[in-house]
PDB file of C-alpha atoms in Angstrom:
ATOM      1  CA  UNK J   1      19.230  -6.067 -10.082  1.00 39.00           C
ATOM      2  CA  UNK J   2      18.874  -5.343  -6.378  1.00 39.00           C
ATOM      3  CA  UNK J   3      15.796  -3.217  -5.733  1.00 40.00           C
ATOM      4  CA  UNK J   4      16.936  -1.560  -2.526  1.00 37.00           C
ATOM      5  CA  UNK J   5      20.297  -0.624  -3.993  1.00 33.00           C
ATOM      6  CA  UNK J   6      18.942   0.627  -7.317  1.00 34.00           C
ATOM      7  CA  UNK J   7      16.351   2.939  -5.803  1.00 34.00           C
ATOM      8  CA  UNK J   8      19.035   5.296  -4.511  1.00 32.00           C
ATOM      9  CA  UNK J   9      19.768   6.153  -8.140  1.00 33.00           C
ATOM     10  CA  UNK J  10      16.293   7.647  -8.646  1.00 32.00           C
ATOM     11  CA  UNK J  11      15.141  11.134  -7.747  1.00 34.00           C
ATOM     12  CA  UNK J  12      12.141  11.477  -5.440  1.00 36.00           C
ATOM     13  CA  UNK J  13       9.622  14.286  -5.805  1.00 35.00           C
ATOM     14  CA  UNK J  14       9.744  17.022  -3.207  1.00 33.00           C
ATOM     15  CA  UNK J  15       7.751  16.164  -0.115  1.00 36.00           C
ATOM     16  CA  UNK J  16       8.337  12.416   0.021  1.00 40.00           C
ATOM     17  CA  UNK J  17       9.304  11.562   3.571  1.00 42.00           C
ATOM     18  CA  UNK J  18       8.515  15.146   4.598  1.00 51.00           C
ATOM     19  CA  UNK J  19       8.082  16.374   8.149  1.00 58.00           C
ATOM     20  CA  UNK J  20      10.585  13.786   9.316  1.00 84.00           C
ATOM     21  CA  UNK J  21       8.382  10.807   8.442  1.00 92.00           C
ATOM     22  CA  UNK J  22      10.492   7.631   8.239  1.00 95.00           C
ATOM     23  CA  UNK J  23       8.476   6.342   5.269  1.00 97.00           C
ATOM     24  CA  UNK J  24       7.062   7.856   2.100  1.00 96.00           C
ATOM     25  CA  UNK J  25       4.321   6.430  -0.119  1.00 98.00           C
ATOM     26  CA  UNK J  26       4.419   7.847  -3.613  1.00 97.00           C
ATOM     27  CA  UNK J  27       3.425   7.048  -7.191  1.00 97.00           C
ATOM     28  CA  UNK J  28       5.888   5.095  -9.322  1.00 97.00           C
ATOM     29  CA  UNK J  29       5.580   7.217 -12.431  1.00 95.00           C
ATOM     30  CA  UNK J  30       9.017   7.123 -14.056  1.00 96.00           C
ATOM     31  CA  UNK J  31      10.543   4.243 -15.976  1.00 95.00           C
ATOM     32  CA  UNK J  32      13.329   4.136 -13.374  1.00 96.00           C
ATOM     33  CA  UNK J  33      10.831   3.858 -10.501  1.00 96.00           C
ATOM     34  CA  UNK J  34       8.926   1.095 -12.264  1.00 97.00           C
ATOM     35  CA  UNK J  35      12.147  -0.788 -12.987  1.00 97.00           C
ATOM     36  CA  UNK J  36      13.059  -0.671  -9.298  1.00 97.00           C
ATOM     37  CA  UNK J  37       9.641  -2.024  -8.341  1.00 98.00           C
ATOM     38  CA  UNK J  38       9.915  -4.796 -10.949  1.00 97.00           C
ATOM     39  CA  UNK J  39      13.314  -5.686  -9.490  1.00 97.00           C
ATOM     40  CA  UNK J  40      11.790  -5.907  -6.009  1.00 98.00           C
ATOM     41  CA  UNK J  41       9.124  -8.308  -7.309  1.00 97.00           C
ATOM     42  CA  UNK J  42      11.845 -10.382  -8.967  1.00 97.00           C
ATOM     43  CA  UNK J  43      13.794 -10.488  -5.694  1.00 97.00           C
ATOM     44  CA  UNK J  44      10.703 -11.644  -3.822  1.00 95.00           C
ATOM     45  CA  UNK J  45       9.902 -14.177  -6.560  1.00 95.00           C
ATOM     46  CA  UNK J  46      13.325 -15.780  -6.087  1.00 96.00           C
ATOM     47  CA  UNK J  47      12.758 -15.878  -2.330  1.00 93.00           C
ATOM     48  CA  UNK J  48       9.366 -17.530  -2.833  1.00 90.00           C
ATOM     49  CA  UNK J  49      10.739 -20.010  -5.391  1.00 91.00           C
ATOM     50  CA  UNK J  50      13.034 -21.397  -2.685  1.00 91.00           C
ATOM     51  CA  UNK J  51       9.881 -22.108  -0.690  1.00 84.00           C
ATOM     52  CA  UNK J  52       8.048 -23.861  -3.519  1.00 84.00           C
ATOM     53  CA  UNK J  53       5.913 -20.917  -4.666  1.00 84.00           C
ATOM     54  CA  UNK J  54       6.032 -19.671  -8.254  1.00 86.00           C
ATOM     55  CA  UNK J  55       5.255 -16.036  -9.036  1.00 89.00           C
ATOM     56  CA  UNK J  56       3.733 -15.561 -12.530  1.00 90.00           C
ATOM     57  CA  UNK J  57       6.035 -13.564 -14.798  1.00 89.00           C
ATOM     58  CA  UNK J  58       3.319 -11.086 -15.628  1.00 93.00           C
ATOM     59  CA  UNK J  59       3.526  -9.789 -12.051  1.00 95.00           C
ATOM     60  CA  UNK J  60       6.935  -8.345 -12.874  1.00 96.00           C
ATOM     61  CA  UNK J  61       5.725  -7.082 -16.251  1.00 96.00           C
ATOM     62  CA  UNK J  62       2.747  -5.350 -14.600  1.00 96.00           C
ATOM     63  CA  UNK J  63       5.082  -2.999 -12.760  1.00 97.00           C
ATOM     64  CA  UNK J  64       6.804  -2.038 -15.996  1.00 95.00           C
ATOM     65  CA  UNK J  65       3.493  -1.127 -17.681  1.00 94.00           C
ATOM     66  CA  UNK J  66       3.133   2.680 -17.832  1.00 90.00           C
ATOM     67  CA  UNK J  67      -0.670   2.521 -17.553  1.00 90.00           C
ATOM     68  CA  UNK J  68      -0.623   0.612 -14.272  1.00 93.00           C
ATOM     69  CA  UNK J  69      -1.077   2.828 -11.228  1.00 96.00           C
ATOM     70  CA  UNK J  70       1.792   1.546  -9.124  1.00 97.00           C
ATOM     71  CA  UNK J  71       2.760   3.043  -5.782  1.00 98.00           C
ATOM     72  CA  UNK J  72       5.769   2.374  -3.601  1.00 98.00           C
ATOM     73  CA  UNK J  73       6.512   2.530   0.111  1.00 98.00           C
ATOM     74  CA  UNK J  74       9.991   3.955   0.595  1.00 97.00           C
ATOM     75  CA  UNK J  75      12.004   3.924   3.779  1.00 95.00           C
ATOM     76  CA  UNK J  76      13.709   7.291   4.180  1.00 91.00           C
ATOM     77  CA  UNK J  77      17.095   7.282   5.898  1.00 86.00           C
ATOM     78  CA  UNK J  78      18.501  10.021   8.094  1.00 80.00           C
ATOM     79  CA  UNK J  79      20.485  11.257   5.093  1.00 84.00           C
ATOM     80  CA  UNK J  80      17.319  11.423   2.955  1.00 83.00           C
ATOM     81  CA  UNK J  81      18.259   8.387   0.864  1.00 89.00           C
ATOM     82  CA  UNK J  82      15.338   6.167  -0.080  1.00 93.00           C
ATOM     83  CA  UNK J  83      15.033   2.406  -0.197  1.00 95.00           C
ATOM     84  CA  UNK J  84      11.992   0.722  -1.697  1.00 97.00           C
ATOM     85  CA  UNK J  85      10.423  -1.478   0.973  1.00 97.00           C
ATOM     86  CA  UNK J  86       7.187  -2.490  -0.762  1.00 97.00           C
ATOM     87  CA  UNK J  87       4.924  -1.799  -3.714  1.00 98.00           C
ATOM     88  CA  UNK J  88       1.404  -2.467  -4.937  1.00 98.00           C
ATOM     89  CA  UNK J  89      -1.037  -1.608  -7.723  1.00 97.00           C
ATOM     90  CA  UNK J  90      -4.125   0.529  -7.155  1.00 97.00           C
ATOM     91  CA  UNK J  91      -7.413   0.022  -8.982  1.00 94.00           C
ATOM     92  CA  UNK J  92      -9.637   3.007  -8.366  1.00 85.00           C
ATOM     93  CA  UNK J  93     -12.905   1.527  -9.602  1.00 67.00           C
ATOM     94  CA  UNK J  94     -13.361  -1.737  -7.832  1.00 50.00           C
ATOM     95  CA  UNK J  95     -15.426  -4.099  -9.965  1.00 53.00           C
ATOM     96  CA  UNK J  96     -18.316  -5.564  -7.937  1.00 54.00           C
ATOM     97  CA  UNK J  97     -18.941  -9.287  -8.073  1.00 53.00           C
ATOM     98  CA  UNK J  98     -22.409 -10.130  -9.378  1.00 51.00           C
ATOM     99  CA  UNK J  99     -24.825 -11.027  -6.612  1.00 53.00           C
ATOM    100  CA  UNK J 100     -22.452  -9.924  -3.838  1.00 53.00           C
ATOM    101  CA  UNK J 101     -24.036  -6.882  -2.213  1.00 53.00           C
ATOM    102  CA  UNK J 102     -20.972  -6.259  -0.034  1.00 52.00           C
ATOM    103  CA  UNK J 103     -18.755  -5.858  -3.095  1.00 51.00           C
ATOM    104  CA  UNK J 104     -21.145  -3.271  -4.538  1.00 56.00           C
ATOM    105  CA  UNK J 105     -20.137  -0.688  -1.930  1.00 62.00           C
ATOM    106  CA  UNK J 106     -17.677   1.988  -3.125  1.00 68.00           C
ATOM    107  CA  UNK J 107     -14.246   0.483  -2.747  1.00 84.00           C
ATOM    108  CA  UNK J 108     -10.602   0.593  -3.673  1.00 93.00           C
ATOM    109  CA  UNK J 109      -9.002  -2.563  -5.015  1.00 95.00           C
ATOM    110  CA  UNK J 110      -5.321  -3.348  -4.599  1.00 96.00           C
ATOM    111  CA  UNK J 111      -3.296  -6.074  -6.263  1.00 96.00           C
ATOM    112  CA  UNK J 112       0.201  -7.517  -6.625  1.00 96.00           C
ATOM    113  CA  UNK J 113       1.407  -6.190  -3.282  1.00 96.00           C
ATOM    114  CA  UNK J 114       4.998  -7.203  -2.628  1.00 96.00           C
ATOM    115  CA  UNK J 115       7.545  -6.373   0.064  1.00 96.00           C
ATOM    116  CA  UNK J 116      11.300  -6.670  -0.187  1.00 96.00           C
ATOM    117  CA  UNK J 117      12.437 -10.115   0.995  1.00 93.00           C
ATOM    118  CA  UNK J 118      14.796  -8.621   3.579  1.00 87.00           C
ATOM    119  CA  UNK J 119      11.950  -6.774   5.311  1.00 85.00           C
ATOM    120  CA  UNK J 120       9.813  -8.148   8.124  1.00 77.00           C
ATOM    121  CA  UNK J 121       6.054  -8.372   8.465  1.00 81.00           C
ATOM    122  CA  UNK J 122       5.885  -4.804   9.790  1.00 91.00           C
ATOM    123  CA  UNK J 123       6.136  -3.417   6.245  1.00 95.00           C
ATOM    124  CA  UNK J 124       3.099  -5.384   5.123  1.00 93.00           C
ATOM    125  CA  UNK J 125       1.159  -4.207   8.162  1.00 93.00           C
ATOM    126  CA  UNK J 126       2.141  -0.604   7.455  1.00 96.00           C
ATOM    127  CA  UNK J 127       0.924  -0.923   3.861  1.00 97.00           C
ATOM    128  CA  UNK J 128      -2.393  -2.268   5.205  1.00 96.00           C
ATOM    129  CA  UNK J 129      -2.791   0.735   7.526  1.00 96.00           C
ATOM    130  CA  UNK J 130      -1.943   3.107   4.695  1.00 98.00           C
ATOM    131  CA  UNK J 131      -4.392   1.433   2.281  1.00 97.00           C
ATOM    132  CA  UNK J 132      -7.288   1.724   4.724  1.00 97.00           C
ATOM    133  CA  UNK J 133      -6.477   5.353   5.475  1.00 97.00           C
ATOM    134  CA  UNK J 134      -5.977   6.273   1.819  1.00 97.00           C
ATOM    135  CA  UNK J 135      -9.251   4.601   0.819  1.00 96.00           C
ATOM    136  CA  UNK J 136     -11.126   6.544   3.496  1.00 95.00           C
ATOM    137  CA  UNK J 137      -9.692   9.810   2.215  1.00 94.00           C
ATOM    138  CA  UNK J 138     -10.864   8.989  -1.318  1.00 93.00           C
ATOM    139  CA  UNK J 139     -14.407   8.347  -0.100  1.00 92.00           C
ATOM    140  CA  UNK J 140     -14.232   4.573  -0.509  1.00 93.00           C
ATOM    141  CA  UNK J 141     -15.802   2.324   2.102  1.00 93.00           C
ATOM    142  CA  UNK J 142     -13.611  -0.724   1.699  1.00 94.00           C
ATOM    143  CA  UNK J 143     -10.301  -1.979   0.358  1.00 96.00           C
ATOM    144  CA  UNK J 144     -10.375  -5.295  -1.460  1.00 95.00           C
ATOM    145  CA  UNK J 145      -7.664  -7.646  -2.581  1.00 95.00           C
ATOM    146  CA  UNK J 146      -6.745 -11.278  -3.036  1.00 93.00           C
ATOM    147  CA  UNK J 147      -4.044 -13.590  -1.747  1.00 89.00           C
ATOM    148  CA  UNK J 148      -3.005 -17.083  -2.858  1.00 85.00           C
ATOM    149  CA  UNK J 149      -4.974 -19.706  -0.953  1.00 80.00           C
ATOM    150  CA  UNK J 150      -3.136 -22.807  -2.142  1.00 66.00           C
ATOM    151  CA  UNK J 151      -0.072 -23.748  -4.121  1.00 54.00           C
ATOM    152  CA  UNK J 152       1.725 -27.030  -4.661  1.00 47.00           C
ATOM    153  CA  UNK J 153       4.639 -27.191  -2.251  1.00 49.00           C
ATOM    154  CA  UNK J 154       3.914 -23.841  -0.646  1.00 50.00           C
ATOM    155  CA  UNK J 155       1.223 -24.697   1.880  1.00 55.00           C
ATOM    156  CA  UNK J 156       3.122 -23.713   5.019  1.00 62.00           C
ATOM    157  CA  UNK J 157       4.311 -20.381   3.606  1.00 64.00           C
ATOM    158  CA  UNK J 158       0.878 -19.508   2.238  1.00 67.00           C
ATOM    159  CA  UNK J 159      -0.749 -20.403   5.538  1.00 76.00           C
ATOM    160  CA  UNK J 160       1.623 -18.031   7.289  1.00 81.00           C
ATOM    161  CA  UNK J 161       0.799 -15.313   4.747  1.00 81.00           C
ATOM    162  CA  UNK J 162      -2.949 -15.612   5.356  1.00 86.00           C
ATOM    163  CA  UNK J 163      -2.372 -15.648   9.119  1.00 88.00           C
ATOM    164  CA  UNK J 164      -0.332 -12.455   8.817  1.00 85.00           C
ATOM    165  CA  UNK J 165      -2.988 -10.783   6.675  1.00 90.00           C
ATOM    166  CA  UNK J 166      -5.833 -11.611   9.033  1.00 89.00           C
ATOM    167  CA  UNK J 167      -3.758 -10.514  12.011  1.00 89.00           C
ATOM    168  CA  UNK J 168      -3.153  -7.219  10.176  1.00 89.00           C
ATOM    169  CA  UNK J 169      -6.893  -6.662   9.878  1.00 91.00           C
ATOM    170  CA  UNK J 170      -7.869  -8.253   6.558  1.00 95.00           C
ATOM    171  CA  UNK J 171     -11.091 -10.253   6.561  1.00 94.00           C
ATOM    172  CA  UNK J 172     -11.476 -13.289   4.312  1.00 93.00           C
ATOM    173  CA  UNK J 173     -14.782 -12.876   2.487  1.00 93.00           C
ATOM    174  CA  UNK J 174     -14.597 -15.968   0.298  1.00 92.00           C
ATOM    175  CA  UNK J 175     -12.454 -17.968  -2.088  1.00 91.00           C
ATOM    176  CA  UNK J 176     -12.271 -18.359  -5.838  1.00 90.00           C
ATOM    177  CA  UNK J 177      -9.893 -18.478  -8.779  1.00 89.00           C
ATOM    178  CA  UNK J 178      -8.056 -15.579 -10.356  1.00 86.00           C
ATOM    179  CA  UNK J 179      -7.204 -14.983 -14.011  1.00 82.00           C
ATOM    180  CA  UNK J 180      -4.176 -17.287 -13.682  1.00 80.00           C
ATOM    181  CA  UNK J 181      -6.418 -20.127 -12.527  1.00 83.00           C
ATOM    182  CA  UNK J 182      -4.941 -20.034  -9.026  1.00 83.00           C
ATOM    183  CA  UNK J 183      -7.133 -20.525  -5.999  1.00 86.00           C
ATOM    184  CA  UNK J 184      -7.252 -17.289  -4.008  1.00 89.00           C
ATOM    185  CA  UNK J 185      -8.733 -15.954  -0.817  1.00 91.00           C
ATOM    186  CA  UNK J 186     -10.764 -12.787  -1.319  1.00 94.00           C
ATOM    187  CA  UNK J 187      -9.854 -10.167   1.254  1.00 95.00           C
ATOM    188  CA  UNK J 188     -11.352  -6.959   2.529  1.00 95.00           C
ATOM    189  CA  UNK J 189     -10.635  -4.291   5.112  1.00 95.00           C
ATOM    190  CA  UNK J 190     -12.779  -1.352   6.125  1.00 95.00           C
ATOM    191  CA  UNK J 191     -11.624   2.057   4.958  1.00 96.00           C
ATOM    192  CA  UNK J 192     -10.633   3.933   8.082  1.00 95.00           C
ATOM    193  CA  UNK J 193      -8.877   7.256   8.540  1.00 95.00           C
ATOM    194  CA  UNK J 194      -5.831   6.847  10.770  1.00 93.00           C
ATOM    195  CA  UNK J 195      -5.130  10.042  12.629  1.00 91.00           C
ATOM    196  CA  UNK J 196      -1.414  10.581  12.995  1.00 92.00           C
ATOM    197  CA  UNK J 197      -0.404   8.085  10.316  1.00 95.00           C
ATOM    198  CA  UNK J 198       1.174  10.911   8.330  1.00 93.00           C
ATOM    199  CA  UNK J 199       3.842  11.154  11.025  1.00 94.00           C
ATOM    200  CA  UNK J 200       4.917   7.650  10.002  1.00 95.00           C
ATOM    201  CA  UNK J 201       4.084   7.665   6.280  1.00 97.00           C
ATOM    202  CA  UNK J 202       4.180  10.842   4.221  1.00 96.00           C
ATOM    203  CA  UNK J 203       1.845  10.199   1.281  1.00 97.00           C
ATOM    204  CA  UNK J 204       2.039  11.992  -2.069  1.00 96.00           C
ATOM    205  CA  UNK J 205      -0.305   9.621  -3.929  1.00 97.00           C
ATOM    206  CA  UNK J 206      -3.145  11.699  -5.490  1.00 95.00           C
ATOM    207  CA  UNK J 207      -6.540  11.037  -3.958  1.00 92.00           C
ATOM    208  CA  UNK J 208      -8.078  10.808  -7.427  1.00 83.00           C
ATOM    209  CA  UNK J 209      -6.625   9.340 -10.606  1.00 74.00           C
ATOM    210  CA  UNK J 210      -5.531  11.901 -13.178  1.00 65.00           C
ATOM    211  CA  UNK J 211      -7.269  10.158 -16.086  1.00 53.00           C
ATOM    212  CA  UNK J 212      -9.519   7.257 -17.077  1.00 45.00           C
ATOM    213  CA  UNK J 213      -8.979   3.778 -15.698  1.00 42.00           C
ATOM    214  CA  UNK J 214      -5.224   3.543 -15.588  1.00 41.00           C
ATOM    215  CA  UNK J 215      -4.598   0.034 -14.434  1.00 43.00           C
ATOM    216  CA  UNK J 216      -5.851  -2.814 -16.490  1.00 39.00           C
ATOM    217  CA  UNK J 217      -2.758  -5.000 -16.162  1.00 37.00           C
ATOM    218  CA  UNK J 218      -1.746  -7.322 -13.410  1.00 35.00           C
ATOM    219  CA  UNK J 219      -4.803  -7.574 -11.195  1.00 34.00           C
ATOM    220  CA  UNK J 220      -4.589 -10.249  -8.538  1.00 33.00           C
TER     221      UNK J 220
END
């Protein structure tokens, strides 16, 4: 299933890509939306497999889970047709790490961020800008995440990923192991309102979750 082709079969809520913005960030709430995001992760997993990096299968499953708060960055064409360019999971209540005073500040955690394999680094950078702006508007002080730090056969690709992330503004705060036992780099950016970003990305993601902790699956 091709993610960018399948997304045109879904119906976007009114307002996505409004005011002529070329991109829209919105919740992935329908089964069809989540299936498109899962397909994008599968596409990226195949791309990574060719470079010696294995994506755990539960990453795909996490996007199909209704309780996960998944959001997607859609590119909006001149005709209004959408194509999914990237997706990620939001975790509203970032869990502080014991003894780490920095992690005890109010923060937003993101996980399992993926971009379509036919998109360049600009999409990842745009998601970073959006995450920092969105976190600031929710009252959070930081955005936290993780990225693979090592993988058999994938050293060069992972090194490029970390270089891209740090160039985009992420700060490496430490290393550790995630629930899959993989070595990861712990990342953080400062929440910062970006005036004018709405001209590039029209966001319809609610500032506050509608219910109790929605996203227990697929943290990374």
